[in-house]
Amino acid sequence: MSRPRLMIPGPIDLEPEVLEALGGQVIPHYGDAWVAAYRHVRQNLLAIGESKGDVFVLAGTGIVGIDAAIGTAVPTGGHLIVVDNGFFSGRMCEVAEGYGITTRVLRTERGEPVRPEQLTAFMQAHPEARVVGLTHGETATGVLNDLESLGSAVADAGRLLIVDAVSTFGAARVAVDAWDIGVCCTASQKALESPPGAAPVIVSPKAWDFLDSGGAANHGLYSDLRVWRRYATEMAEFHPQPATMPVNIIAALSVATDRILAEGLDERYRRYREAAARVRARARAAGYAPLAADEWASPTVTALRPPPGLEADDVVAAVREQANIQLGSGIAELAGQVFRVGHMGLSTTDAYLDDLFGVLESLSSASAPS
């Protein structure tokens, strides 16, 4: 069988011009050409994130940026509140534990967001934790947290907010400065519609005061955002980062972010919301139940329970066999209970959706009682 089309929660199938940039000749990660290219993609990312802060593009996937954010903000022996909406948001606990940080976990029901009043009460119960980590869109469940109201709650409590926006940045509004996000972490391979390998991290202007006030966390070089700031400042015109960069991935990310800004952010967010709504409506019509309610549904991934008589993993296998489309299986405690449909980039088009639902509708019809 040929390579499947991807409708997983990332990475995604890419547009030809993004692939063309990825396949270009390598340039050095220093000097005039690189400085100009890196400056351009950073400006694009700040525009998408609506921030006047600093952005650094770490080499790696989203967990690299999350690791750096936590490792910079919380010293060994410190405390971190983690909002656990599912498998991926819960990984913040693993990062913290690796640094010797104590986590206080606010766990929500799977398929449910965290509400501001819940978070406020939890922060009041744990005054020792000066930093809060949460995920904007949880890809294990398809839940989208209300980042604006949660950012306000964290700011009112005088804490620093670290946000995992890996699956949402570029598909849903993330207003870093206006929403009191201290550090916003994302990745290239999802809604930014680029190849995997780049982990942008935005630090808001207000966050630096907090980060600097804590002193050195002594958590390494590459994962210390203050080190990235130092290189971006002191070596801005020659080598504005502390390590070799994945220059071709950055080139592809530059093209992809140019495309996002050319489309217009409001139009893009509307288009993503409508694509998600189409997936959910067609799924329900065929007997599949979205795990997350419409009010807090992610614009980039939908977790679906199959109708009676169908097993989730069998659905994934049948879609691969009959339509040559790869879906995501359920993960962690949802393994075998749901399957996940990614709708980003090309997978939001009718060509993908019609082929997917041709199989899903056939499966549900065949399993229905006669």
CSV table of C-alpha atoms in Angstrom, one decimal:
chain,number,residue,atom,x,y,z
A,1,MET,CA,0.0,0.0,0.0
A,2,SER,CA,1.2,3.5,-0.8
A,3,ARG,CA,2.0,6.1,1.9
A,4,PRO,CA,-1.4,6.9,3.6
A,5,ARG,CA,-2.9,10.4,3.6
A,6,LEU,CA,-2.6,11.8,7.1
A,7,MET,CA,-5.7,12.7,9.2
A,8,ILE,CA,-3.9,12.1,12.5
A,9,PRO,CA,-3.5,14.9,15.1
A,10,GLY,CA,-0.1,15.7,13.5
A,11,PRO,CA,2.2,15.7,11.7
A,12,ILE,CA,0.1,16.6,8.6
A,13,ASP,CA,0.3,16.5,4.8
A,14,LEU,CA,2.0,19.7,3.6
A,15,GLU,CA,1.3,22.1,0.7
A,16,PRO,CA,3.7,21.9,-2.3
A,17,GLU,CA,5.4,25.3,-1.6
A,18,VAL,CA,6.2,24.3,2.0
A,19,LEU,CA,7.7,21.1,0.7
A,20,GLU,CA,9.7,23.0,-1.8
A,21,ALA,CA,11.2,25.2,0.8
A,22,LEU,CA,12.0,22.1,2.9
A,23,GLY,CA,13.9,20.6,0.0
A,24,GLY,CA,16.1,23.6,-0.7
A,25,GLN,CA,19.9,23.7,-0.3
A,26,VAL,CA,21.2,24.1,3.3
A,27,ILE,CA,22.5,27.5,4.4
A,28,PRO,CA,24.6,28.1,7.5
A,29,HIS,CA,22.9,28.8,10.8
A,30,TYR,CA,24.8,32.0,11.2
A,31,GLY,CA,25.6,35.1,9.1
A,32,ASP,CA,23.6,37.6,7.2
A,33,ALA,CA,21.3,35.3,5.3
A,34,TRP,CA,20.4,33.2,8.3
A,35,VAL,CA,19.9,36.2,10.6
A,36,ALA,CA,17.4,37.7,8.0
A,37,ALA,CA,15.6,34.4,7.6
A,38,TYR,CA,15.3,33.8,11.3
A,39,ARG,CA,14.2,37.3,12.1
A,40,HIS,CA,11.4,37.0,9.5
A,41,VAL,CA,10.0,33.8,10.9
A,42,ARG,CA,10.2,35.1,14.4
A,43,GLN,CA,8.3,38.2,13.4
A,44,ASN,CA,5.6,36.0,11.8
A,45,LEU,CA,5.2,33.9,14.9
A,46,LEU,CA,4.9,37.0,17.1
A,47,ALA,CA,2.2,38.3,14.7
A,48,ILE,CA,0.3,35.1,14.9
A,49,GLY,CA,0.6,35.0,18.7
A,50,GLU,CA,-0.3,38.7,19.0
A,51,SER,CA,2.7,39.4,21.2
A,52,LYS,CA,5.3,42.1,21.5
A,53,GLY,CA,7.5,39.8,23.5
A,54,ASP,CA,10.4,37.5,22.4
A,55,VAL,CA,10.1,34.3,20.4
A,56,PHE,CA,12.8,31.6,20.1
A,57,VAL,CA,12.6,28.6,17.8
A,58,LEU,CA,14.1,25.6,19.5
A,59,ALA,CA,15.1,22.6,17.4
A,60,GLY,CA,12.8,19.7,18.4
A,61,THR,CA,9.1,19.0,18.8
A,62,GLY,CA,6.7,20.7,21.1
A,63,ILE,CA,7.8,18.9,24.3
A,64,VAL,CA,11.2,20.6,23.9
A,65,GLY,CA,9.7,24.1,24.3
A,66,ILE,CA,7.5,22.9,27.2
A,67,ASP,CA,10.6,21.4,28.9
A,68,ALA,CA,12.4,24.8,28.4
A,69,ALA,CA,9.4,26.8,29.8
A,70,ILE,CA,9.1,24.7,32.9
A,71,GLY,CA,12.8,24.3,33.4
A,72,THR,CA,13.3,28.1,33.2
A,73,ALA,CA,10.3,29.1,35.4
A,74,VAL,CA,10.5,26.6,38.2
A,75,PRO,CA,13.6,25.7,40.2
A,76,THR,CA,14.4,22.2,41.6
A,77,GLY,CA,12.4,21.9,44.8
A,78,GLY,CA,9.7,24.3,43.5
A,79,HIS,CA,6.1,23.6,42.8
A,80,LEU,CA,4.0,23.6,39.6
A,81,ILE,CA,0.3,23.4,39.2
A,82,VAL,CA,-0.6,21.2,36.1
A,83,VAL,CA,-4.1,21.2,34.6
A,84,ASP,CA,-4.5,17.6,33.3
A,85,ASN,CA,-7.2,17.4,30.6
A,86,GLY,CA,-5.7,14.3,29.1
A,87,PHE,CA,-2.5,12.4,28.2
A,88,PHE,CA,-0.6,15.3,26.6
A,89,SER,CA,-1.3,18.0,29.2
A,90,GLY,CA,-0.4,15.4,31.8
A,91,ARG,CA,3.1,15.1,30.3
A,92,MET,CA,3.9,18.4,32.0
A,93,CYS,CA,4.1,16.4,35.2
A,94,GLU,CA,6.8,14.2,33.7
A,95,VAL,CA,8.8,17.2,32.6
A,96,ALA,CA,8.5,18.7,36.1
A,97,GLU,CA,9.5,15.4,37.8
A,98,GLY,CA,12.7,15.3,35.7
A,99,TYR,CA,13.7,18.6,37.2
A,100,GLY,CA,12.9,17.7,40.8
A,101,ILE,CA,9.8,19.9,40.8
A,102,THR,CA,6.7,18.9,42.8
A,103,THR,CA,3.4,19.0,40.8
A,104,ARG,CA,0.0,19.7,42.1
A,105,VAL,CA,-2.4,18.2,39.5
A,106,LEU,CA,-5.9,19.5,38.8
A,107,ARG,CA,-7.4,16.6,36.8
A,108,THR,CA,-10.6,17.1,34.7
A,109,GLU,CA,-13.0,14.5,33.4
A,110,ARG,CA,-11.9,13.3,30.0
A,111,GLY,CA,-13.7,15.3,27.4
A,112,GLU,CA,-14.2,18.2,29.8
A,113,PRO,CA,-12.3,21.5,30.0
A,114,VAL,CA,-11.1,23.2,33.1
A,115,ARG,CA,-13.2,26.1,34.3
A,116,PRO,CA,-11.8,29.4,35.7
A,117,GLU,CA,-13.5,28.9,39.0
A,118,GLN,CA,-12.0,25.4,39.4
A,119,LEU,CA,-8.5,26.7,38.6
A,120,THR,CA,-8.9,29.7,41.0
A,121,ALA,CA,-10.0,27.4,43.9
A,122,PHE,CA,-7.1,25.1,43.1
A,123,MET,CA,-4.6,27.9,43.1
A,124,GLN,CA,-5.9,29.2,46.4
A,125,ALA,CA,-5.4,25.7,47.9
A,126,HIS,CA,-1.8,25.6,46.7
A,127,PRO,CA,-0.2,29.0,47.3
A,128,GLU,CA,3.2,27.4,47.2
A,129,ALA,CA,2.9,26.9,43.4
A,130,ARG,CA,3.8,30.2,41.6
A,131,VAL,CA,3.5,28.7,38.1
A,132,VAL,CA,0.6,27.1,36.3
A,133,GLY,CA,0.9,24.9,33.3
A,134,LEU,CA,-2.0,24.0,31.0
A,135,THR,CA,-2.8,22.9,27.5
A,136,HIS,CA,-5.0,25.0,25.2
A,137,GLY,CA,-6.1,22.1,23.0
A,138,GLU,CA,-5.8,18.6,24.4
A,139,THR,CA,-5.2,16.3,21.4
A,140,ALA,CA,-6.1,13.1,23.3
A,141,THR,CA,-9.7,14.3,23.9
A,142,GLY,CA,-10.4,17.1,21.4
A,143,VAL,CA,-11.0,19.6,24.2
A,144,LEU,CA,-10.3,23.3,23.8
A,145,ASN,CA,-9.8,25.2,27.1
A,146,ASP,CA,-11.0,28.8,27.4
A,147,LEU,CA,-7.5,30.3,27.4
A,148,GLU,CA,-8.6,34.0,27.7
A,149,SER,CA,-10.6,33.4,31.0
A,150,LEU,CA,-8.0,31.0,32.4
A,151,GLY,CA,-5.2,33.5,31.7
A,152,SER,CA,-7.1,36.2,33.5
A,153,ALA,CA,-7.6,33.9,36.5
A,154,VAL,CA,-3.9,33.0,36.7
A,155,ALA,CA,-2.9,36.7,36.4
A,156,ASP,CA,-5.4,37.7,39.1
A,157,ALA,CA,-3.8,35.1,41.4
A,158,GLY,CA,-0.3,36.6,40.7
A,159,ARG,CA,1.0,33.4,39.1
A,160,LEU,CA,2.9,32.8,35.8
A,161,LEU,CA,1.0,30.8,33.1
A,162,ILE,CA,2.8,28.4,30.8
A,163,VAL,CA,0.6,27.3,27.9
A,164,ASP,CA,1.0,24.3,25.6
A,165,ALA,CA,-0.5,25.5,22.4
A,166,VAL,CA,1.1,22.8,20.3
A,167,SER,CA,-2.1,21.7,18.6
A,168,THR,CA,-3.9,25.1,18.3
A,169,PHE,CA,-1.4,27.8,17.5
A,170,GLY,CA,-2.3,28.9,14.0
A,171,ALA,CA,-5.8,27.4,14.0
A,172,ALA,CA,-7.4,29.2,17.1
A,173,ARG,CA,-6.7,32.6,18.5
A,174,VAL,CA,-3.9,32.7,21.0
A,175,ALA,CA,-3.4,36.3,22.2
A,176,VAL,CA,-0.3,35.9,24.3
A,177,ASP,CA,0.0,39.5,25.7
A,178,ALA,CA,-3.7,40.3,26.0
A,179,TRP,CA,-4.6,37.0,27.7
A,180,ASP,CA,-1.8,37.1,30.3
A,181,ILE,CA,0.1,34.1,28.9
A,182,GLY,CA,3.6,34.1,30.3
A,183,VAL,CA,5.2,31.5,28.1
A,184,CYS,CA,3.4,30.0,25.1
A,185,CYS,CA,4.9,26.9,23.5
A,186,THR,CA,3.9,25.4,20.2
A,187,ALA,CA,5.3,23.2,17.4
A,188,SER,CA,5.7,23.3,13.6
A,189,GLN,CA,4.0,20.1,12.6
A,190,LYS,CA,0.3,20.8,13.4
A,191,ALA,CA,-1.7,23.9,12.7
A,192,LEU,CA,1.4,25.8,11.6
A,193,GLU,CA,1.3,23.4,8.7
A,194,SER,CA,5.0,22.7,8.5
A,195,PRO,CA,7.4,19.7,9.0
A,196,PRO,CA,8.1,18.5,12.5
A,197,GLY,CA,11.3,19.7,14.1
A,198,ALA,CA,10.8,23.3,15.3
A,199,ALA,CA,9.4,24.3,18.7
A,200,PRO,CA,8.6,28.0,18.9
A,201,VAL,CA,8.4,29.5,22.4
A,202,ILE,CA,7.0,33.0,23.0
A,203,VAL,CA,7.9,34.8,26.2
A,204,SER,CA,5.6,37.7,26.9
A,205,PRO,CA,7.1,41.1,28.0
A,206,LYS,CA,5.7,40.7,31.6
A,207,ALA,CA,7.0,37.2,32.0
A,208,TRP,CA,10.6,38.2,32.0
A,209,ASP,CA,10.3,40.0,35.3
A,210,PHE,CA,9.0,36.8,36.8
A,211,LEU,CA,11.6,34.6,35.2
A,212,ASP,CA,14.5,36.9,36.2
A,213,SER,CA,13.2,37.3,39.8
A,214,GLY,CA,13.6,33.6,40.5
A,215,GLY,CA,17.3,33.5,39.8
A,216,ALA,CA,19.1,30.8,37.8
A,217,ALA,CA,17.3,27.4,37.8
A,218,ASN,CA,20.5,25.7,36.8
A,219,HIS,CA,18.6,23.4,34.5
A,220,GLY,CA,21.1,23.3,31.6
A,221,LEU,CA,22.0,25.5,28.7
A,222,TYR,CA,19.7,24.6,25.8
A,223,SER,CA,16.6,24.4,27.9
A,224,ASP,CA,17.1,27.8,29.6
A,225,LEU,CA,15.2,30.5,27.8
A,226,ARG,CA,17.4,33.2,29.4
A,227,VAL,CA,20.3,31.7,27.4
A,228,TRP,CA,18.3,32.0,24.2
A,229,ARG,CA,17.5,35.7,25.1
A,230,ARG,CA,21.2,36.3,25.7
A,231,TYR,CA,22.2,35.0,22.3
A,232,ALA,CA,19.3,36.8,20.6
A,233,THR,CA,20.6,40.0,22.2
A,234,GLU,CA,24.4,39.8,22.3
A,235,MET,CA,24.8,38.0,19.0
A,236,ALA,CA,21.8,39.3,17.2
A,237,GLU,CA,23.6,40.1,14.0
A,238,PHE,CA,25.5,36.9,13.5
A,239,HIS,CA,24.4,33.9,15.6
A,240,PRO,CA,21.2,34.7,17.4
A,241,GLN,CA,20.7,31.3,19.1
A,242,PRO,CA,22.8,29.0,21.2
A,243,ALA,CA,23.0,26.0,18.9
A,244,THR,CA,22.9,24.7,15.3
A,245,MET,CA,19.4,25.2,13.8
A,246,PRO,CA,17.3,23.0,11.5
A,247,VAL,CA,17.6,25.6,8.8
A,248,ASN,CA,15.4,23.8,6.2
A,249,ILE,CA,12.6,23.2,8.6
A,250,ILE,CA,12.8,26.9,9.6
A,251,ALA,CA,12.6,27.8,5.8
A,252,ALA,CA,9.5,25.7,5.5
A,253,LEU,CA,8.0,27.2,8.6
A,254,SER,CA,8.7,30.7,7.2
A,255,VAL,CA,6.7,29.9,4.0
A,256,ALA,CA,3.9,28.3,6.1
A,257,THR,CA,3.6,31.3,8.4
A,258,ASP,CA,3.7,33.6,5.4
A,259,ARG,CA,0.7,31.7,4.1
A,260,ILE,CA,-1.1,32.0,7.4
A,261,LEU,CA,-0.7,35.7,7.6
A,262,ALA,CA,-1.7,36.2,4.0
A,263,GLU,CA,-4.9,34.4,4.6
A,264,GLY,CA,-5.7,36.6,7.6
A,265,LEU,CA,-6.0,35.3,11.1
A,266,ASP,CA,-9.7,36.0,11.6
A,267,GLU,CA,-10.5,34.2,8.3
A,268,ARG,CA,-8.3,31.4,9.1
A,269,TYR,CA,-9.8,30.8,12.6
A,270,ARG,CA,-13.3,30.9,11.0
A,271,ARG,CA,-12.3,28.4,8.4
A,272,TYR,CA,-10.8,26.0,11.0
A,273,ARG,CA,-13.9,26.3,13.2
A,274,GLU,CA,-16.2,25.5,10.2
A,275,ALA,CA,-14.0,22.5,9.2
A,276,ALA,CA,-14.3,21.1,12.7
A,277,ALA,CA,-18.0,21.6,12.8
A,278,ARG,CA,-18.4,19.8,9.5
A,279,VAL,CA,-16.4,16.8,10.9
A,280,ARG,CA,-18.6,16.7,14.0
A,281,ALA,CA,-21.9,17.0,12.1
A,282,ARG,CA,-21.0,14.3,9.6
A,283,ALA,CA,-19.8,12.1,12.4
A,284,ARG,CA,-23.0,12.4,14.4
A,285,ALA,CA,-25.1,11.8,11.3
A,286,ALA,CA,-23.3,8.5,10.8
A,287,GLY,CA,-23.7,7.5,14.4
A,288,TYR,CA,-20.3,8.5,15.9
A,289,ALA,CA,-20.3,10.5,19.1
A,290,PRO,CA,-17.7,13.3,19.7
A,291,LEU,CA,-16.1,13.0,23.1
A,292,ALA,CA,-16.0,16.8,23.7
A,293,ALA,CA,-19.1,18.9,23.6
A,294,ASP,CA,-19.5,21.5,20.8
A,295,GLU,CA,-18.9,24.4,23.3
A,296,TRP,CA,-15.3,23.4,23.9
A,297,ALA,CA,-14.4,21.5,20.8
A,298,SER,CA,-10.9,21.8,19.4
A,299,PRO,CA,-10.7,23.2,15.8
A,300,THR,CA,-7.9,20.8,15.0
A,301,VAL,CA,-8.8,17.3,16.3
A,302,THR,CA,-11.9,15.4,17.1
A,303,ALA,CA,-12.1,12.3,19.3
A,304,LEU,CA,-15.0,10.0,18.3
A,305,ARG,CA,-16.7,7.1,20.0
A,306,PRO,CA,-17.9,4.5,17.4
A,307,PRO,CA,-21.5,3.4,17.3
A,308,PRO,CA,-22.5,0.1,19.0
A,309,GLY,CA,-21.2,-2.9,17.2
A,310,LEU,CA,-18.0,-1.2,16.1
A,311,GLU,CA,-14.6,-1.1,17.8
A,312,ALA,CA,-12.6,2.1,17.7
A,313,ASP,CA,-9.4,0.3,16.6
A,314,ASP,CA,-11.2,-1.6,13.9
A,315,VAL,CA,-12.5,1.7,12.5
A,316,VAL,CA,-8.9,3.0,12.3
A,317,ALA,CA,-7.8,-0.2,10.5
A,318,ALA,CA,-10.7,-0.1,8.0
A,319,VAL,CA,-10.2,3.5,7.1
A,320,ARG,CA,-6.5,2.8,6.4
A,321,GLU,CA,-7.4,-0.3,4.3
A,322,GLN,CA,-10.3,1.2,2.3
A,323,ALA,CA,-9.4,4.8,1.9
A,324,ASN,CA,-5.6,4.8,2.6
A,325,ILE,CA,-6.1,7.4,5.3
A,326,GLN,CA,-4.4,7.2,8.6
A,327,LEU,CA,-6.4,8.2,11.7
A,328,GLY,CA,-5.2,8.5,15.3
A,329,SER,CA,-6.1,5.8,17.8
A,330,GLY,CA,-7.2,6.5,21.4
A,331,ILE,CA,-4.4,7.0,23.8
A,332,ALA,CA,-3.8,6.2,27.5
A,333,GLU,CA,-7.1,5.6,29.3
A,334,LEU,CA,-9.0,6.2,26.1
A,335,ALA,CA,-7.2,3.5,24.2
A,336,GLY,CA,-9.7,1.3,22.4
A,337,GLN,CA,-12.6,3.6,23.3
A,338,VAL,CA,-12.2,6.4,20.7
A,339,PHE,CA,-10.4,7.2,17.5
A,340,ARG,CA,-9.1,10.7,16.6
A,341,VAL,CA,-9.5,12.6,13.4
A,342,GLY,CA,-7.1,15.4,12.7
A,343,HIS,CA,-8.4,18.3,10.6
A,344,MET,CA,-5.5,20.5,9.8
A,345,GLY,CA,-4.2,21.8,6.4
A,346,LEU,CA,-5.1,19.5,3.5
A,347,SER,CA,-7.1,17.2,5.8
A,348,THR,CA,-9.8,19.9,6.1
A,349,THR,CA,-10.5,19.6,2.3
A,350,ASP,CA,-13.5,17.8,0.8
A,351,ALA,CA,-11.1,15.4,-1.0
A,352,TYR,CA,-10.0,14.0,2.4
A,353,LEU,CA,-13.3,14.3,4.3
A,354,ASP,CA,-15.4,12.7,1.6
A,355,ASP,CA,-13.2,9.7,1.4
A,356,LEU,CA,-13.0,9.4,5.2
A,357,PHE,CA,-16.8,9.6,5.7
A,358,GLY,CA,-17.5,7.3,2.8
A,359,VAL,CA,-15.8,4.6,4.9
A,360,LEU,CA,-17.2,5.7,8.3
A,361,GLU,CA,-20.8,5.8,6.9
A,362,SER,CA,-20.4,2.4,5.3
A,363,LEU,CA,-19.1,0.9,8.6
A,364,SER,CA,-21.9,2.3,10.7
A,365,SER,CA,-24.5,1.1,8.2
A,366,ALA,CA,-23.1,-2.4,8.2
A,367,SER,CA,-23.0,-2.5,12.0
A,368,ALA,CA,-26.6,-1.2,12.5
A,369,PRO,CA,-29.2,-3.7,13.8
A,370,SER,CA,-31.3,-5.0,10.9
